Short mmCIF file of C-alpha atoms in Angstrom, two decimals:
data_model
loop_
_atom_site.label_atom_id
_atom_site.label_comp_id
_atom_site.label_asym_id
_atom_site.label_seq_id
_atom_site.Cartn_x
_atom_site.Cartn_y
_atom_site.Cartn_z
CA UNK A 1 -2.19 13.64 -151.09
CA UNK A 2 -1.95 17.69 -150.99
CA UNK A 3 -0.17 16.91 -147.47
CA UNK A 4 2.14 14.65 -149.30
CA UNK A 5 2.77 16.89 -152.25
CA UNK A 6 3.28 20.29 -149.41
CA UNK A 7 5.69 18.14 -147.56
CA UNK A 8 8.15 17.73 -150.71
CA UNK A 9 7.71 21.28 -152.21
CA UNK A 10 9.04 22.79 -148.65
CA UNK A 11 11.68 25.19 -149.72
CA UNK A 12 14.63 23.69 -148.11
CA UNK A 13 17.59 21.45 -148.96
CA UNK A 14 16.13 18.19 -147.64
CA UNK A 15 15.58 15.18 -150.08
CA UNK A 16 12.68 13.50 -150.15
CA UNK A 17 12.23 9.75 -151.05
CA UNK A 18 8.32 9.22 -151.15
CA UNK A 19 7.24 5.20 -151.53
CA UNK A 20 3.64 4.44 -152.33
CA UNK A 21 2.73 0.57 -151.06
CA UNK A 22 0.73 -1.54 -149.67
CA UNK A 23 0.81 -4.74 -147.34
CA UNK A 24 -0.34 -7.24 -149.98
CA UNK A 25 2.12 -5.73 -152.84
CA UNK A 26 5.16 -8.22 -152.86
CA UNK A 27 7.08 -6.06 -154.69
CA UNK A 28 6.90 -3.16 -152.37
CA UNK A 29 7.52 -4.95 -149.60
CA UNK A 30 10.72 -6.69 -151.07
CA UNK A 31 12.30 -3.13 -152.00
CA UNK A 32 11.53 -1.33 -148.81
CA UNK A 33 13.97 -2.55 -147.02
CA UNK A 34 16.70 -1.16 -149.13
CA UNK A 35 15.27 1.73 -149.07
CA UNK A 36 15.45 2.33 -145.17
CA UNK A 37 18.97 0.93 -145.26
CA UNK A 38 20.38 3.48 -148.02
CA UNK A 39 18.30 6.20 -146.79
CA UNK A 40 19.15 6.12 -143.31
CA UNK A 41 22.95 5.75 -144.75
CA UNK A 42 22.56 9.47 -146.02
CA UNK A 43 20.82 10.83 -143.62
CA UNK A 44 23.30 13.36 -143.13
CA UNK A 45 23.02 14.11 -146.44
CA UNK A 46 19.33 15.19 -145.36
CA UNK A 47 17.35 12.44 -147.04
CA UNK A 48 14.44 12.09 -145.69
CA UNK A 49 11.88 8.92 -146.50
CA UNK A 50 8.36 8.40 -146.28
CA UNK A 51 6.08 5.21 -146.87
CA UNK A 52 2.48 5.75 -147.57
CA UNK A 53 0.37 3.38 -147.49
CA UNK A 54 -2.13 2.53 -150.04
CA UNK A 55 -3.88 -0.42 -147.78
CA UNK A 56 -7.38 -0.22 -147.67
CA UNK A 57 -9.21 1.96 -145.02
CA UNK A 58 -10.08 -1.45 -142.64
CA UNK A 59 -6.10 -1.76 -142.56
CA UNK A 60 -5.68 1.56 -141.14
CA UNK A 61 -4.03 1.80 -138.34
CA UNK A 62 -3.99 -1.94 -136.90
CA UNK A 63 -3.10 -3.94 -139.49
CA UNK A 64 -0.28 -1.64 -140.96
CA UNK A 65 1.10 -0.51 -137.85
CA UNK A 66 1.50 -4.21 -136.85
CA UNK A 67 3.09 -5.33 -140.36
CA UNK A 68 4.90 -2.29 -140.25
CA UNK A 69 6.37 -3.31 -136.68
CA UNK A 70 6.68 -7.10 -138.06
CA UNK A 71 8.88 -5.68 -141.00
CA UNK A 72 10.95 -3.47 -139.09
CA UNK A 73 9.96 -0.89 -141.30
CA UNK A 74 11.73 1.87 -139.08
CA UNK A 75 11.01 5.14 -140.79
CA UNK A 76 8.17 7.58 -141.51
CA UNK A 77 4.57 6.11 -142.31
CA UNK A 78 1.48 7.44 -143.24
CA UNK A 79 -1.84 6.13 -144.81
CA UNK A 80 -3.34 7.29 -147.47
CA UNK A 81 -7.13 8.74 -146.64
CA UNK A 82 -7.75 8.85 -150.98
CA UNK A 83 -9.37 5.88 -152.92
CA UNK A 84 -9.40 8.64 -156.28
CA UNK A 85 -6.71 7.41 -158.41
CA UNK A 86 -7.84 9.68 -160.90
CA UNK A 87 -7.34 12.74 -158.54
CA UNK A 88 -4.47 11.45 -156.53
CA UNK A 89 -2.00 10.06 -159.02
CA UNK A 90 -1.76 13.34 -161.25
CA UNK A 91 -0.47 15.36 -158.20
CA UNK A 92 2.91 13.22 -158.09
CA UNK A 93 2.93 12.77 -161.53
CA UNK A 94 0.54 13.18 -164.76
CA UNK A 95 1.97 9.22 -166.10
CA UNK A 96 1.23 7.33 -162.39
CA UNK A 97 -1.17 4.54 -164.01
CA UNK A 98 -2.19 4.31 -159.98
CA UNK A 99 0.42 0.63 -159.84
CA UNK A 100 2.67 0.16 -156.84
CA UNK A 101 5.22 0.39 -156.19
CA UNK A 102 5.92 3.51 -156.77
CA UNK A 103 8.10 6.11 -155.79
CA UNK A 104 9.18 9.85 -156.14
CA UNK A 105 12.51 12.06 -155.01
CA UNK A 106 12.54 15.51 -154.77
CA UNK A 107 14.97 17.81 -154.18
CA UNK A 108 13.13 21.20 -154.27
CA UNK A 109 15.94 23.18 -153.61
CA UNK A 110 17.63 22.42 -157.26
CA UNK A 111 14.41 20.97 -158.87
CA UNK A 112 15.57 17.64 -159.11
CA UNK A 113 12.50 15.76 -159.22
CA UNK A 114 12.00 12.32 -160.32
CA UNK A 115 9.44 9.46 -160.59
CA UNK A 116 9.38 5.42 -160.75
CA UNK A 117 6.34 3.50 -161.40
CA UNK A 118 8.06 0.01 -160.82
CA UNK A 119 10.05 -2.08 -158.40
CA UNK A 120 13.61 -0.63 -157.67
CA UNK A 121 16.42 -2.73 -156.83
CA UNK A 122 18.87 -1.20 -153.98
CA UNK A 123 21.93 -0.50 -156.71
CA UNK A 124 19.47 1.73 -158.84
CA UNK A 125 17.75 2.97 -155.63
CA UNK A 126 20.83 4.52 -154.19
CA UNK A 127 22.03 5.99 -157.64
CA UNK A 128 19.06 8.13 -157.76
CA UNK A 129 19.85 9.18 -154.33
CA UNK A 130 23.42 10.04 -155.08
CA UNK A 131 21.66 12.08 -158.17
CA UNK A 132 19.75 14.03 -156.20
CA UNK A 133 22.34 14.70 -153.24
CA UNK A 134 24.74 15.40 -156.35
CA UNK A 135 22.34 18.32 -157.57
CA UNK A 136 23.04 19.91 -153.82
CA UNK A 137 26.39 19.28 -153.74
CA UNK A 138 28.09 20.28 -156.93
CA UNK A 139 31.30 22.22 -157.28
CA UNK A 140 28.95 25.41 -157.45
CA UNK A 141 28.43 25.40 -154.26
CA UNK A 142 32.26 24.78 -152.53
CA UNK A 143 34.38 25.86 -155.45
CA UNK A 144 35.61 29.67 -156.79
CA UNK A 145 36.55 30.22 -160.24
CA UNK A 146 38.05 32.69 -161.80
CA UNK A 147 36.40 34.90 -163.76
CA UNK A 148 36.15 34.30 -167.58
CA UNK A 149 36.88 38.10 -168.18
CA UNK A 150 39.56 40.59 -166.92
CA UNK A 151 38.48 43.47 -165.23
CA UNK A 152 34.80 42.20 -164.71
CA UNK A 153 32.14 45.24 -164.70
CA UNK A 154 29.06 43.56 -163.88
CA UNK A 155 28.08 40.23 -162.54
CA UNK A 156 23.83 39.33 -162.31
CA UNK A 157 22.64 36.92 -160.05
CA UNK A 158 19.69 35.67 -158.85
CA UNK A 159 19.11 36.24 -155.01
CA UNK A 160 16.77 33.20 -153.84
CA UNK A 161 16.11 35.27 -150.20
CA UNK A 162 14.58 38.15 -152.63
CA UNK A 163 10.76 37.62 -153.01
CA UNK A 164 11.08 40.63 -155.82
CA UNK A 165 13.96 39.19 -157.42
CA UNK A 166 12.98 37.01 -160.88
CA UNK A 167 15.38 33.99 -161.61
CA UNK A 168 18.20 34.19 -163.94
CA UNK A 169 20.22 31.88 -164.12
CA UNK A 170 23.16 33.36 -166.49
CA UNK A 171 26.08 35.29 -165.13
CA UNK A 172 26.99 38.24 -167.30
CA UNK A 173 30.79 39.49 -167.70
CA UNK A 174 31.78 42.88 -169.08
CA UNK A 175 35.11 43.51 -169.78
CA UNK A 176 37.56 45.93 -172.02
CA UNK A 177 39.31 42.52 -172.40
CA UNK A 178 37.48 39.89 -174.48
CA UNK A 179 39.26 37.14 -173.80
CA UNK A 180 37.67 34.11 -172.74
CA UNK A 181 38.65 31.53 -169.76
CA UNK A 182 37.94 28.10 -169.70
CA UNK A 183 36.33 28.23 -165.80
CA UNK A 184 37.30 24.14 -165.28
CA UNK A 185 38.20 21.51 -167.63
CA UNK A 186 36.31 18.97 -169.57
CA UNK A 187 35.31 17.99 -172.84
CA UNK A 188 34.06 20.31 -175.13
CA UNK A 189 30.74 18.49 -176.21
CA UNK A 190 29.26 21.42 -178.12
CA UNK A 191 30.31 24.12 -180.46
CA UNK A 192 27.23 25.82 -182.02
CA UNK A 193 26.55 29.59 -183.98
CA UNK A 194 23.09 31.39 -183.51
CA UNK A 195 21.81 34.68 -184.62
CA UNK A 196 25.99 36.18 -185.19
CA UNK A 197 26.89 34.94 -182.06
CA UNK A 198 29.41 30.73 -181.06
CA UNK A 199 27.64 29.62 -177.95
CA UNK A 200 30.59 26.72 -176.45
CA UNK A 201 29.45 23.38 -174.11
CA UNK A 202 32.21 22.12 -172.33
CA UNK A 203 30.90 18.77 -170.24
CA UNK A 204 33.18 18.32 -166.65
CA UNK A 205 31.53 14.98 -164.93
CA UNK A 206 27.67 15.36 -164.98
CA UNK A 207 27.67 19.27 -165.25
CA UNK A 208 27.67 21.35 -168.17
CA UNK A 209 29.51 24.80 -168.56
CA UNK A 210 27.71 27.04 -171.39
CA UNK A 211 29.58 29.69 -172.98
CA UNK A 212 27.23 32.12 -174.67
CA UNK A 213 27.67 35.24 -177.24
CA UNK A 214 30.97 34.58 -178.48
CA UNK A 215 32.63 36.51 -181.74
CA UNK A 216 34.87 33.68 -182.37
CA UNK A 217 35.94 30.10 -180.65
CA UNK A 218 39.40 28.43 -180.62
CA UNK A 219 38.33 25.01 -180.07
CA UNK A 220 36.01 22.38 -181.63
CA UNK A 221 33.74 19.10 -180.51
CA UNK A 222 35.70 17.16 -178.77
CA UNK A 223 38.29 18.93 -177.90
CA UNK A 224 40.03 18.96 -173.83
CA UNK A 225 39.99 21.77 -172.47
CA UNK A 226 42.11 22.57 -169.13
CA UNK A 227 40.81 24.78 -166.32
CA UNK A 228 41.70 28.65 -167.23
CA UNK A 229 42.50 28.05 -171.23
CA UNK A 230 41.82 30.80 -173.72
CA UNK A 231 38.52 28.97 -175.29
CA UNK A 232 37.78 32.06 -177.27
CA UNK A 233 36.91 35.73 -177.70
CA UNK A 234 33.43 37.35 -176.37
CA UNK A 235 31.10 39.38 -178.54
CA UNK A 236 29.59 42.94 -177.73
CA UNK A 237 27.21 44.04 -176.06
CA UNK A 238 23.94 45.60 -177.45
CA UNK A 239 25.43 49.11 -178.17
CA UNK A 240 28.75 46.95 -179.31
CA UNK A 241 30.95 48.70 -176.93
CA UNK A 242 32.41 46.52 -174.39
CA UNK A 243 32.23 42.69 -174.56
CA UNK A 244 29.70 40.80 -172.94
CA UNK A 245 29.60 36.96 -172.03
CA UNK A 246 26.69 34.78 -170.57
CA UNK A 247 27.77 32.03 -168.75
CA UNK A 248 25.70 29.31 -167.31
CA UNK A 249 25.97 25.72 -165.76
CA UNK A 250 23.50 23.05 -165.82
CA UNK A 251 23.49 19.70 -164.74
CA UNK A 252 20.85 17.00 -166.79
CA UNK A 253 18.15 18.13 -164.36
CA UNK A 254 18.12 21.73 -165.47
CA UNK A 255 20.00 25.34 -164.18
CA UNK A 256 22.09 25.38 -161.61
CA UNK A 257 22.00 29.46 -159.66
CA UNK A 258 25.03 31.07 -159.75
CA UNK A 259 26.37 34.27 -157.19
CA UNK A 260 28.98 36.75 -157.55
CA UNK A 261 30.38 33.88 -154.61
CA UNK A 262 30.88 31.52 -157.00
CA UNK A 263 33.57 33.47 -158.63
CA UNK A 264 37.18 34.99 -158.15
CA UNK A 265 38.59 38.02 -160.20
CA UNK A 266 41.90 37.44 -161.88
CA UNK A 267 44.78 39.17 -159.86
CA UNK A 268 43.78 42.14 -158.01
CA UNK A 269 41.45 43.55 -160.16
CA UNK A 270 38.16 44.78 -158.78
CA UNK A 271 34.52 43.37 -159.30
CA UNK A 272 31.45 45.59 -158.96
CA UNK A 273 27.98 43.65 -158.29
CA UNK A 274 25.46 44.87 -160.10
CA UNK A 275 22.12 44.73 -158.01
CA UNK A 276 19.01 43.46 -159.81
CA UNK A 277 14.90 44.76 -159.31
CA UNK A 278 16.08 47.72 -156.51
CA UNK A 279 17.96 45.33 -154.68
CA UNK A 280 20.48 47.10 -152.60
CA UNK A 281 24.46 46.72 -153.80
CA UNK A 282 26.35 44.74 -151.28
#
């Protein structure tokens, strides 16, 4: 199982669909099939699957090669060389009773990770899958927006190729102006006031755009917003001398990383990158 587990916590953008089964489980055996089907239909998406079996250790490799073959179960196999549920199962996940079927996606890149101890039909099957190729392929990663703030000062990032560099996944804008753009539309779903400060949610789809340390908000739950609308005014800083705004996105899996190329300045003003740790300016 540790060659299962180091397989799907590979640092690269590849999805993988692991299915535990067996020969003599009739429900993992009826869902497979889908599974190949839908998988191999995003395969350019870069999902990846993987049956392991959980036959017993007289199956292996005869018996499940041969069903295999029989089933035209035309993807990645393995067997499983464990008979300790009790170590095995809490490495995927610390709930797996040991049943099959079972299953487990992982996109590692984003941290979308997520488990099924049942039977899954091919409609919910492929939904997962569009969730996790969704987490890779969100507007973050095509689109440019313009900055919430004129004359940006400073933008953090976290650099993912920096072994020094510790995550962060806010983007901070300084700016003489404190006026506050609305980065995309949506529906603001949360309007909230902490320690002096409005933090604004505005929901677009299945991501969420967080608006944090604001001195004062125009809009209210519930509320459309368009794509580059005044949505409020940032606070200041620590020493309360130039505004300051901390911006995030999330989708319902967690963070999503952020870099200065996710964002455009508004007209021609100029942007200076702040480098974090030592990291060199670009």
């Amino acid at each position: 199982m540790a060659d299962v587990v180091k397989l799907f916590n590979t640092k690269s953008d590849t999805i993988y669909v692991v299915n535990f089964w067996a020969t003599f489980c009739k429900p993992c055996v009826a869902e497979i099939p889908n599974f190949i089907k839908i998988a191999n239909q995003y395969k350019k998406q870069k999902v990846k699957l993987l049956l392991v079996s959980l036959d017993l250790p007289s199956f292996y490799p005869k018996r499940i090669a041969t069903f295999a073959t029989k089933n035209n179960f035309t993807t990645n196999l393995a067997w499983l060389d464990e008979t300790d549920a009790d170590y095995f199962c809490p490495m995927i996940d610390k709930d797996w009773s040991g049943a099959i079927p079972a299953t487990i996606i992982v996109n590692n890149k984003t941290g979308y990770k997520k488990f099924f101890e049942a039977e899954m039909k091919g409609e919910e099957f492929e939904k997962e899958v569009k969730k996790a190729i969704g987490s890779v392929n969100t507007p973050m990663t095509t689109t440019k927006f313009f900055m919430p703030m004129d004359a940006v000062v400073s933008v953090n990032y976290f650099d993912p190729k920096s072994a020094a560099c510790l995550p962060t996944f806010s983007t901070t804008f300084k700016s003489n102006d404190s006026t506050v753009y609305a980065v995309t539309e949506g529906e603001v779903s949360t309007v909230v006031f902490v320690e002096n400060m409005n933090a604004v949610i505005i929901k677009k789809d299945s991501l969420f755009y967080i608006y944090s340390n604001l001195k004062s908000v125009l809009i209210k739950r519930g509320d459309s917003v368009k794509a580059d609308q005044i949505i409020g005014y940032a606070s200041g800083d620590l020493d309360s001398v130039i505004p300051k705004l901390e911006f995030y996105v999330s989708n319902e899996y967690g963070p999503i990383v952020l870099s200065k190329n996710n964002f455009k300045c508004r007209g021609n003003k100029s942007i200076y990158f702040t480098p974090m740790l030592g990291m060199e300016p670009e």
